Short mmCIF file of C-alpha atoms in Angstrom, two decimals:
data_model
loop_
_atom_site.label_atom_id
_atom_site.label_comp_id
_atom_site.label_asym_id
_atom_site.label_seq_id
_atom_site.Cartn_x
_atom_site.Cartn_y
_atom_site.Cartn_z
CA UNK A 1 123.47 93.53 47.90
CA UNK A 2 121.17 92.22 50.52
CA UNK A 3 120.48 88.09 50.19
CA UNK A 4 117.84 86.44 51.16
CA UNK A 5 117.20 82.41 51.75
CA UNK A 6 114.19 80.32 52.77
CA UNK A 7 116.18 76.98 52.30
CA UNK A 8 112.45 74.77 51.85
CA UNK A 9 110.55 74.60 49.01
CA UNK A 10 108.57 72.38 50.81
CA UNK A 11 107.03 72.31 54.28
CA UNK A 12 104.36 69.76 55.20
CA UNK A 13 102.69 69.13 59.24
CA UNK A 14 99.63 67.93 60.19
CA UNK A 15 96.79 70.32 61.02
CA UNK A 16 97.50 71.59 65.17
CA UNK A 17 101.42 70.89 64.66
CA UNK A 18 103.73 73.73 65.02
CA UNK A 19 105.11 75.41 62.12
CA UNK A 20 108.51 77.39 61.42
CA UNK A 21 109.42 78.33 57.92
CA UNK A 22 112.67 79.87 58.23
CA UNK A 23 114.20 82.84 56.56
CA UNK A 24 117.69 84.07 57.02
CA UNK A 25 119.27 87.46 55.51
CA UNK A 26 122.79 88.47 54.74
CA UNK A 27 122.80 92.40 55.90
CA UNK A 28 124.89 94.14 58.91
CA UNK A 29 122.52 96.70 59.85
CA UNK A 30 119.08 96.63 60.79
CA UNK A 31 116.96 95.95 58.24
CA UNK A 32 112.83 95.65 57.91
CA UNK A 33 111.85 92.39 57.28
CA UNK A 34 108.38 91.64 55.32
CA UNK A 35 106.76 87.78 55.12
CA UNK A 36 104.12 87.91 52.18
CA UNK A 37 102.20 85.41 51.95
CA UNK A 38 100.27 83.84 48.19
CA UNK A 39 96.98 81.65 49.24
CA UNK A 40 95.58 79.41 46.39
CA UNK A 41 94.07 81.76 43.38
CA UNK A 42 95.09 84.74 45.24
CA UNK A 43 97.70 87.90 44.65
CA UNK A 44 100.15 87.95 47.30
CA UNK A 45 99.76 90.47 50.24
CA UNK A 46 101.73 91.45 53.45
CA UNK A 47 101.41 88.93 56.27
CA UNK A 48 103.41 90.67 58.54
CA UNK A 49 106.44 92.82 59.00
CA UNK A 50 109.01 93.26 61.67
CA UNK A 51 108.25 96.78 62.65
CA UNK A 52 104.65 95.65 63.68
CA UNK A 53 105.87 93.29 65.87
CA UNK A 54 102.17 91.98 65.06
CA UNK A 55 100.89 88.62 65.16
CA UNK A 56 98.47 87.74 62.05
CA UNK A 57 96.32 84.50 61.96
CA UNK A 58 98.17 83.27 64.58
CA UNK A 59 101.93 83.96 63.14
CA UNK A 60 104.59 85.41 64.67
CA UNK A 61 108.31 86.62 63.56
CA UNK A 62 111.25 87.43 65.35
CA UNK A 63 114.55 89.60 63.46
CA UNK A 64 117.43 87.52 65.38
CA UNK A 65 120.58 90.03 64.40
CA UNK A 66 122.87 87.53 65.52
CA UNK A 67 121.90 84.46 63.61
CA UNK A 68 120.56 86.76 61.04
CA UNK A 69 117.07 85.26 60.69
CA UNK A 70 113.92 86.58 60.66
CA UNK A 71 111.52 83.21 60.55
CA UNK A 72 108.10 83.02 60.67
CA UNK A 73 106.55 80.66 63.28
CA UNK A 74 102.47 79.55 64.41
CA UNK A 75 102.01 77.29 67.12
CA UNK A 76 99.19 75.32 66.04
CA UNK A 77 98.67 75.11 62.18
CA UNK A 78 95.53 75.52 60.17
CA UNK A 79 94.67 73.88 56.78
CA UNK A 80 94.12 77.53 55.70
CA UNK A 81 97.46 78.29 56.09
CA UNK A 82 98.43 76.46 53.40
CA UNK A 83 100.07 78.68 50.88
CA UNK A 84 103.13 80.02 49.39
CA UNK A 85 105.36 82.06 51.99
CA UNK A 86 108.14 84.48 50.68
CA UNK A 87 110.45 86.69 53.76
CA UNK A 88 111.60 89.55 51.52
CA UNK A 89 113.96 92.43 53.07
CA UNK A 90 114.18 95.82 51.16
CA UNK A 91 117.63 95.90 49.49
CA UNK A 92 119.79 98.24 51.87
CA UNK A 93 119.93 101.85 50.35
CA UNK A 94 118.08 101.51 47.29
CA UNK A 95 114.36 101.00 46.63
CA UNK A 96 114.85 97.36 45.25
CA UNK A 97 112.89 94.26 47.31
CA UNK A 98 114.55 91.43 47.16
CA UNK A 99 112.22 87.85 47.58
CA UNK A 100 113.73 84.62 48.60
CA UNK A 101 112.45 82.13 46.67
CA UNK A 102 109.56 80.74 48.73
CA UNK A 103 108.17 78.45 50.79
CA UNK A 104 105.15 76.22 50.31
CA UNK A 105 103.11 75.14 53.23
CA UNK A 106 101.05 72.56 53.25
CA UNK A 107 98.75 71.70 55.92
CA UNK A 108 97.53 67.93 56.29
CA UNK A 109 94.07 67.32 57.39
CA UNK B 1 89.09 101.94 44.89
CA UNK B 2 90.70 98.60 42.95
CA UNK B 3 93.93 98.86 43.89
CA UNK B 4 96.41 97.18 41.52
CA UNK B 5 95.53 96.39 38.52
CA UNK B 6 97.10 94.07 35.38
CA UNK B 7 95.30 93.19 32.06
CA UNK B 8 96.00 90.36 30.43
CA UNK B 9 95.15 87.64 33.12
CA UNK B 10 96.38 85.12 30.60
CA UNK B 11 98.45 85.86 27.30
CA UNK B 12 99.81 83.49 25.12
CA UNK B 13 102.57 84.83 22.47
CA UNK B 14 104.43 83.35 19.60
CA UNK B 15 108.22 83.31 20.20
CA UNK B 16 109.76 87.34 18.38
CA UNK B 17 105.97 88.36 18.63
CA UNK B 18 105.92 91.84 20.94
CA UNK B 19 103.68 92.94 23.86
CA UNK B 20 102.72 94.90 26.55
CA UNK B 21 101.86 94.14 30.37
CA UNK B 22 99.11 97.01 31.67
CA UNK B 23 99.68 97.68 35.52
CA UNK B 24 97.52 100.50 37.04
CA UNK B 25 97.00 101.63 40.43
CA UNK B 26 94.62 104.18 42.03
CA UNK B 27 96.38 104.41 45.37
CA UNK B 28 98.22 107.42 44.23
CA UNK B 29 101.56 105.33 45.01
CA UNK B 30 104.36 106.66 43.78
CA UNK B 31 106.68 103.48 43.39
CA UNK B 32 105.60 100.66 41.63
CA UNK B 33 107.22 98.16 40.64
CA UNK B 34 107.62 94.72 37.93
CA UNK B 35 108.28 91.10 39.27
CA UNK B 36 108.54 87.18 37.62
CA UNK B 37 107.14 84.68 39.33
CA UNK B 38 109.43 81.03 38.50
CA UNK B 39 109.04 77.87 40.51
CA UNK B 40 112.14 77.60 42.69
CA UNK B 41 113.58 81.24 41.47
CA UNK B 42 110.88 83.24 43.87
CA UNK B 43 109.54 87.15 42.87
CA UNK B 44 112.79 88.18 40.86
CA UNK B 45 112.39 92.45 40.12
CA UNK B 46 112.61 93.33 36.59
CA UNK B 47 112.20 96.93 36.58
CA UNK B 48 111.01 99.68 39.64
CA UNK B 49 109.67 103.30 39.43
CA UNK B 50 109.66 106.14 42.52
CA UNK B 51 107.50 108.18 40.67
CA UNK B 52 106.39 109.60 37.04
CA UNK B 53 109.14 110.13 34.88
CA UNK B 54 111.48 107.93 36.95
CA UNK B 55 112.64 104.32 35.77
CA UNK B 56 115.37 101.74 37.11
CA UNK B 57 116.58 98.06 36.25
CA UNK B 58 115.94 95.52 38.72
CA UNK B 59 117.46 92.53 38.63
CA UNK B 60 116.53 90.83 35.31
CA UNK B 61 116.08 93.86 33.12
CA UNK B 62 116.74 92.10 29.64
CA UNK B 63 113.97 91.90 27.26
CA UNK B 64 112.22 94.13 28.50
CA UNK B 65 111.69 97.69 28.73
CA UNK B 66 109.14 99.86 31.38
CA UNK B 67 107.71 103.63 31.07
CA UNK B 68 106.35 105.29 33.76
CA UNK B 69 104.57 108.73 31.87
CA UNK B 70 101.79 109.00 34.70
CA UNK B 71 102.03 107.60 38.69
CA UNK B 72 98.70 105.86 38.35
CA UNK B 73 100.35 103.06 35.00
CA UNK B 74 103.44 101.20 34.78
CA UNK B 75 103.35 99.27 31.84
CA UNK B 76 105.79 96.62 30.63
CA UNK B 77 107.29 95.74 27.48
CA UNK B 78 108.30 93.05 25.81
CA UNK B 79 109.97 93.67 22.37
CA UNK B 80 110.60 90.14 21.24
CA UNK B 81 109.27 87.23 23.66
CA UNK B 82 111.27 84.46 24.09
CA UNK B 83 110.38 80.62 25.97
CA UNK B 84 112.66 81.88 28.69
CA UNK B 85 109.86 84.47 28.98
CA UNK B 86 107.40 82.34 29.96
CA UNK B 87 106.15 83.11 33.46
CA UNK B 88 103.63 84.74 35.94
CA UNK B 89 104.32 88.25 35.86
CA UNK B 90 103.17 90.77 38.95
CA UNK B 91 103.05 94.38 39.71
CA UNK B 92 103.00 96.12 43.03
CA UNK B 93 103.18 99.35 43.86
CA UNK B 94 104.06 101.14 47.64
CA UNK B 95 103.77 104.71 48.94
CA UNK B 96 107.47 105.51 48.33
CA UNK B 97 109.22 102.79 48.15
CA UNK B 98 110.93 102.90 51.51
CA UNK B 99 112.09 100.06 53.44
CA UNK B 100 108.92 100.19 55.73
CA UNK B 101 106.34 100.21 53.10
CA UNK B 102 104.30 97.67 52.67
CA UNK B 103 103.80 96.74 48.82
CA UNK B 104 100.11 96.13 47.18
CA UNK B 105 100.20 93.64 44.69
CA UNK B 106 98.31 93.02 41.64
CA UNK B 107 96.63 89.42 40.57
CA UNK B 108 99.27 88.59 37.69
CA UNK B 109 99.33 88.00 34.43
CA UNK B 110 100.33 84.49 33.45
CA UNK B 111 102.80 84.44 30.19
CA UNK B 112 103.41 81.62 27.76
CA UNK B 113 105.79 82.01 24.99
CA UNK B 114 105.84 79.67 22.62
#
Protein backbone atom coordinates (compact mmCIF):
# COMPACT_ATOMS: atom_id res chain seq x y z
CA UNK A 1 0.00 0.00 0.00
CA UNK A 2 1.17 3.45 -0.82
CA UNK A 3 2.97 5.39 2.44
CA UNK A 4 3.13 8.60 3.00
CA UNK A 5 5.47 10.81 5.56
CA UNK A 6 5.71 14.52 6.40
CA UNK A 7 8.40 13.85 9.18
CA UNK A 8 7.41 17.63 11.11
CA UNK A 9 4.74 18.20 13.16
CA UNK A 10 6.09 21.37 13.57
CA UNK A 11 7.47 24.06 11.27
CA UNK A 12 8.09 27.60 12.52
CA UNK A 13 10.08 30.81 10.24
CA UNK A 14 9.74 34.21 10.48
CA UNK A 15 7.38 36.08 8.17
CA UNK A 16 9.61 36.64 4.41
CA UNK A 17 11.77 33.37 5.27
CA UNK A 18 11.59 30.53 2.94
CA UNK A 19 9.55 27.63 3.67
CA UNK A 20 9.77 23.76 2.70
CA UNK A 21 7.53 21.29 4.37
CA UNK A 22 8.57 18.10 3.03
CA UNK A 23 6.63 15.08 1.98
CA UNK A 24 8.05 11.86 0.77
CA UNK A 25 6.01 8.71 -0.71
CA UNK A 26 6.81 5.06 -0.92
CA UNK A 27 5.28 4.10 -4.60
CA UNK A 28 7.26 2.87 -7.92
CA UNK A 29 5.11 4.33 -10.44
CA UNK A 30 3.92 7.64 -11.02
CA UNK A 31 1.60 8.69 -8.79
CA UNK A 32 -0.63 12.16 -8.34
CA UNK A 33 0.34 13.92 -5.52
CA UNK A 34 -2.29 16.37 -3.64
CA UNK A 35 -1.05 19.05 -0.67
CA UNK A 36 -4.35 20.10 1.24
CA UNK A 37 -4.08 22.53 3.23
CA UNK A 38 -6.54 23.27 6.94
CA UNK A 39 -6.38 27.26 7.83
CA UNK A 40 -7.60 28.14 11.41
CA UNK A 41 -11.63 27.40 11.73
CA UNK A 42 -11.64 26.19 8.27
CA UNK A 43 -12.44 22.61 6.36
CA UNK A 44 -9.52 21.55 4.52
CA UNK A 45 -9.35 22.12 0.68
CA UNK A 46 -6.88 21.35 -2.23
CA UNK A 47 -3.83 23.62 -2.29
CA UNK A 48 -2.36 22.19 -5.11
CA UNK A 49 -1.71 19.03 -7.00
CA UNK A 50 1.07 17.73 -9.14
CA UNK A 51 -0.76 17.49 -12.38
CA UNK A 52 -1.37 21.35 -12.25
CA UNK A 53 2.00 22.02 -12.01
CA UNK A 54 0.28 25.31 -10.49
CA UNK A 55 1.61 27.64 -8.09
CA UNK A 56 -1.11 28.80 -5.33
CA UNK A 57 -0.45 31.75 -2.89
CA UNK A 58 2.88 31.65 -3.77
CA UNK A 59 3.58 27.64 -3.30
CA UNK A 60 5.11 25.47 -5.40
CA UNK A 61 5.69 21.44 -5.54
CA UNK A 62 7.90 19.36 -7.36
CA UNK A 63 7.22 15.05 -7.67
CA UNK A 64 11.14 14.10 -7.44
CA UNK A 65 10.76 10.15 -8.62
CA UNK A 66 14.11 9.54 -7.55
CA UNK A 67 14.17 10.72 -3.99
CA UNK A 68 10.54 10.03 -3.94
CA UNK A 69 9.33 13.39 -2.60
CA UNK A 70 6.88 15.58 -3.55
CA UNK A 71 7.49 18.78 -1.00
CA UNK A 72 5.86 21.79 -0.94
CA UNK A 73 8.01 24.97 -0.97
CA UNK A 74 7.19 29.27 -0.92
CA UNK A 75 9.93 31.53 -1.09
CA UNK A 76 8.90 34.20 1.09
CA UNK A 77 6.34 33.22 3.86
CA UNK A 78 3.19 34.95 4.92
CA UNK A 79 1.57 34.94 8.43
CA UNK A 80 -1.50 33.68 6.48
CA UNK A 81 0.08 30.73 5.66
CA UNK A 82 -0.03 29.52 8.82
CA UNK A 83 -2.01 26.35 8.90
CA UNK A 84 -2.08 22.68 8.93
CA UNK A 85 -0.45 21.07 5.66
CA UNK A 86 -1.19 17.34 4.78
CA UNK A 87 0.68 15.79 1.06
CA UNK A 88 -1.75 12.91 0.47
CA UNK A 89 -1.19 10.48 -2.70
CA UNK A 90 -4.21 8.33 -3.89
CA UNK A 91 -3.47 4.72 -2.82
CA UNK A 92 -2.19 2.98 -6.16
CA UNK A 93 -5.13 0.97 -7.78
CA UNK A 94 -7.83 1.48 -5.45
CA UNK A 95 -9.92 4.55 -4.63
CA UNK A 96 -8.42 4.90 -1.01
CA UNK A 97 -6.39 8.48 -0.13
CA UNK A 98 -3.98 8.03 2.05
CA UNK A 99 -2.89 11.46 4.39
CA UNK A 100 0.40 11.74 6.08
CA UNK A 101 -0.05 12.96 9.21
CA UNK A 102 0.50 16.72 8.84
CA UNK A 103 2.37 19.52 9.12
CA UNK A 104 1.75 22.70 11.09
CA UNK A 105 3.11 25.96 9.90
CA UNK A 106 3.52 28.64 11.79
CA UNK A 107 4.45 31.94 10.61
CA UNK A 108 6.20 34.47 13.13
CA UNK A 109 5.41 38.05 12.84
CA UNK B 1 -24.94 24.96 -4.12
CA UNK B 2 -23.38 24.04 -0.35
CA UNK B 3 -21.23 21.57 -1.18
CA UNK B 4 -20.42 19.15 1.66
CA UNK B 5 -22.30 19.01 4.28
CA UNK B 6 -22.09 17.29 8.11
CA UNK B 7 -24.60 17.83 11.02
CA UNK B 8 -23.61 17.63 14.20
CA UNK B 9 -20.83 20.37 14.38
CA UNK B 10 -20.29 19.25 17.93
CA UNK B 11 -21.68 15.94 19.63
CA UNK B 12 -20.95 14.79 22.85
CA UNK B 13 -21.91 10.93 23.65
CA UNK B 14 -21.85 8.77 26.69
CA UNK B 15 -19.45 5.81 26.31
CA UNK B 16 -22.09 2.34 24.58
CA UNK B 17 -24.53 5.29 23.67
CA UNK B 18 -25.12 4.98 19.54
CA UNK B 19 -25.12 7.63 16.75
CA UNK B 20 -25.08 8.78 13.49
CA UNK B 21 -22.73 11.27 11.46
CA UNK B 22 -25.03 13.08 8.47
CA UNK B 23 -22.71 13.86 5.37
CA UNK B 24 -24.53 15.27 2.26
CA UNK B 25 -23.35 16.63 -0.86
CA UNK B 26 -25.08 18.35 -3.83
CA UNK B 27 -22.20 18.07 -6.26
CA UNK B 28 -23.67 14.99 -7.70
CA UNK B 29 -20.21 13.22 -6.70
CA UNK B 30 -20.25 9.88 -6.84
CA UNK B 31 -17.43 8.91 -4.24
CA UNK B 32 -17.48 10.15 -0.98
CA UNK B 33 -15.80 9.29 1.53
CA UNK B 34 -15.29 9.13 5.90
CA UNK B 35 -12.03 10.40 7.65
CA UNK B 36 -10.66 10.94 11.65
CA UNK B 37 -8.90 13.68 12.32
CA UNK B 38 -6.10 12.73 15.57
CA UNK B 39 -3.24 14.98 16.53
CA UNK B 40 -0.08 13.30 15.24
CA UNK B 41 -2.17 10.30 13.39
CA UNK B 42 -3.26 12.81 10.30
CA UNK B 43 -6.84 12.15 8.11
CA UNK B 44 -6.97 8.24 8.72
CA UNK B 45 -10.09 6.76 6.08
CA UNK B 46 -12.68 4.88 7.83
CA UNK B 47 -14.98 3.93 5.19
CA UNK B 48 -15.28 5.14 1.09
CA UNK B 49 -18.21 4.89 -1.42
CA UNK B 50 -17.93 5.09 -5.61
CA UNK B 51 -21.40 5.46 -5.85
CA UNK B 52 -25.07 4.47 -4.43
CA UNK B 53 -25.25 1.11 -3.35
CA UNK B 54 -21.46 0.73 -3.14
CA UNK B 55 -19.51 0.58 0.30
CA UNK B 56 -15.74 -0.29 1.29
CA UNK B 57 -13.51 -0.32 4.58
CA UNK B 58 -10.85 2.10 4.77
CA UNK B 59 -8.38 1.84 7.03
CA UNK B 60 -9.96 1.95 10.53
CA UNK B 61 -13.31 0.39 9.79
CA UNK B 62 -14.11 -0.90 13.44
CA UNK B 63 -16.95 0.60 15.21
CA UNK B 64 -18.39 1.76 12.73
CA UNK B 65 -20.58 1.02 9.96
CA UNK B 66 -21.52 3.43 6.56
CA UNK B 67 -24.65 3.17 4.01
CA UNK B 68 -24.65 4.78 0.96
CA UNK B 69 -28.75 4.32 -0.28
CA UNK B 70 -28.62 7.68 -2.39
CA UNK B 71 -25.20 9.54 -4.08
CA UNK B 72 -26.17 12.85 -2.56
CA UNK B 73 -25.77 11.15 1.76
CA UNK B 74 -23.20 9.11 3.28
CA UNK B 75 -23.97 8.74 6.70
CA UNK B 76 -21.91 7.15 9.45
CA UNK B 77 -22.56 4.97 12.24
CA UNK B 78 -21.52 4.42 15.35
CA UNK B 79 -23.13 1.45 17.23
CA UNK B 80 -21.47 1.74 20.58
CA UNK B 81 -18.99 4.86 21.08
CA UNK B 82 -16.07 4.32 22.82
CA UNK B 83 -13.16 7.19 24.37
CA UNK B 84 -10.99 5.87 21.60
CA UNK B 85 -13.78 7.42 19.50
CA UNK B 86 -13.25 10.66 20.40
CA UNK B 87 -12.18 12.81 17.46
CA UNK B 88 -12.90 15.32 14.59
CA UNK B 89 -14.61 13.44 12.06
CA UNK B 90 -14.75 14.72 8.12
CA UNK B 91 -16.41 13.82 4.94
CA UNK B 92 -15.38 14.53 1.41
CA UNK B 93 -16.62 13.55 -1.52
CA UNK B 94 -14.82 13.62 -5.40
CA UNK B 95 -16.23 13.09 -8.91
CA UNK B 96 -15.10 9.43 -9.09
CA UNK B 97 -12.73 8.86 -6.97
CA UNK B 98 -9.79 8.67 -9.33
CA UNK B 99 -6.34 9.47 -8.55
CA UNK B 100 -6.67 13.00 -10.19
CA UNK B 101 -9.69 14.16 -8.43
CA UNK B 102 -9.57 16.63 -6.26
CA UNK B 103 -11.70 15.88 -2.97
CA UNK B 104 -14.33 18.60 -1.41
CA UNK B 105 -14.40 18.44 2.11
CA UNK B 106 -16.94 19.08 4.64
CA UNK B 107 -16.43 21.38 8.00
CA UNK B 108 -16.34 18.32 10.57
CA UNK B 109 -18.00 17.21 13.21
CA UNK B 110 -16.06 17.23 16.46
CA UNK B 111 -16.75 13.89 18.71
CA UNK B 112 -16.32 13.44 22.43
CA UNK B 113 -17.01 10.20 24.02
CA UNK B 114 -17.11 10.08 27.34
Amino acid sequence: AQRVTQPEKLLSVFKGAPVELKCNYSYSGSPELFWYVQYSRQRLQLLLRHISRESIKGFTADLNKGETSFHLKKPFAQEEDSAMYYCAPPDSGTYKYIFGTGTRLKVLA
Amino acid sequence: NAGVTQTPKFQVLKTGQSMTLQCAQDMNHEYMSWYRQDPGMGLRLIHYSVGAGITDQGEVPNGYNVSRSTTEDFPLRLLSAAPSQTSVYFCASSVAGGPIDTQYFGPGTRLTVL
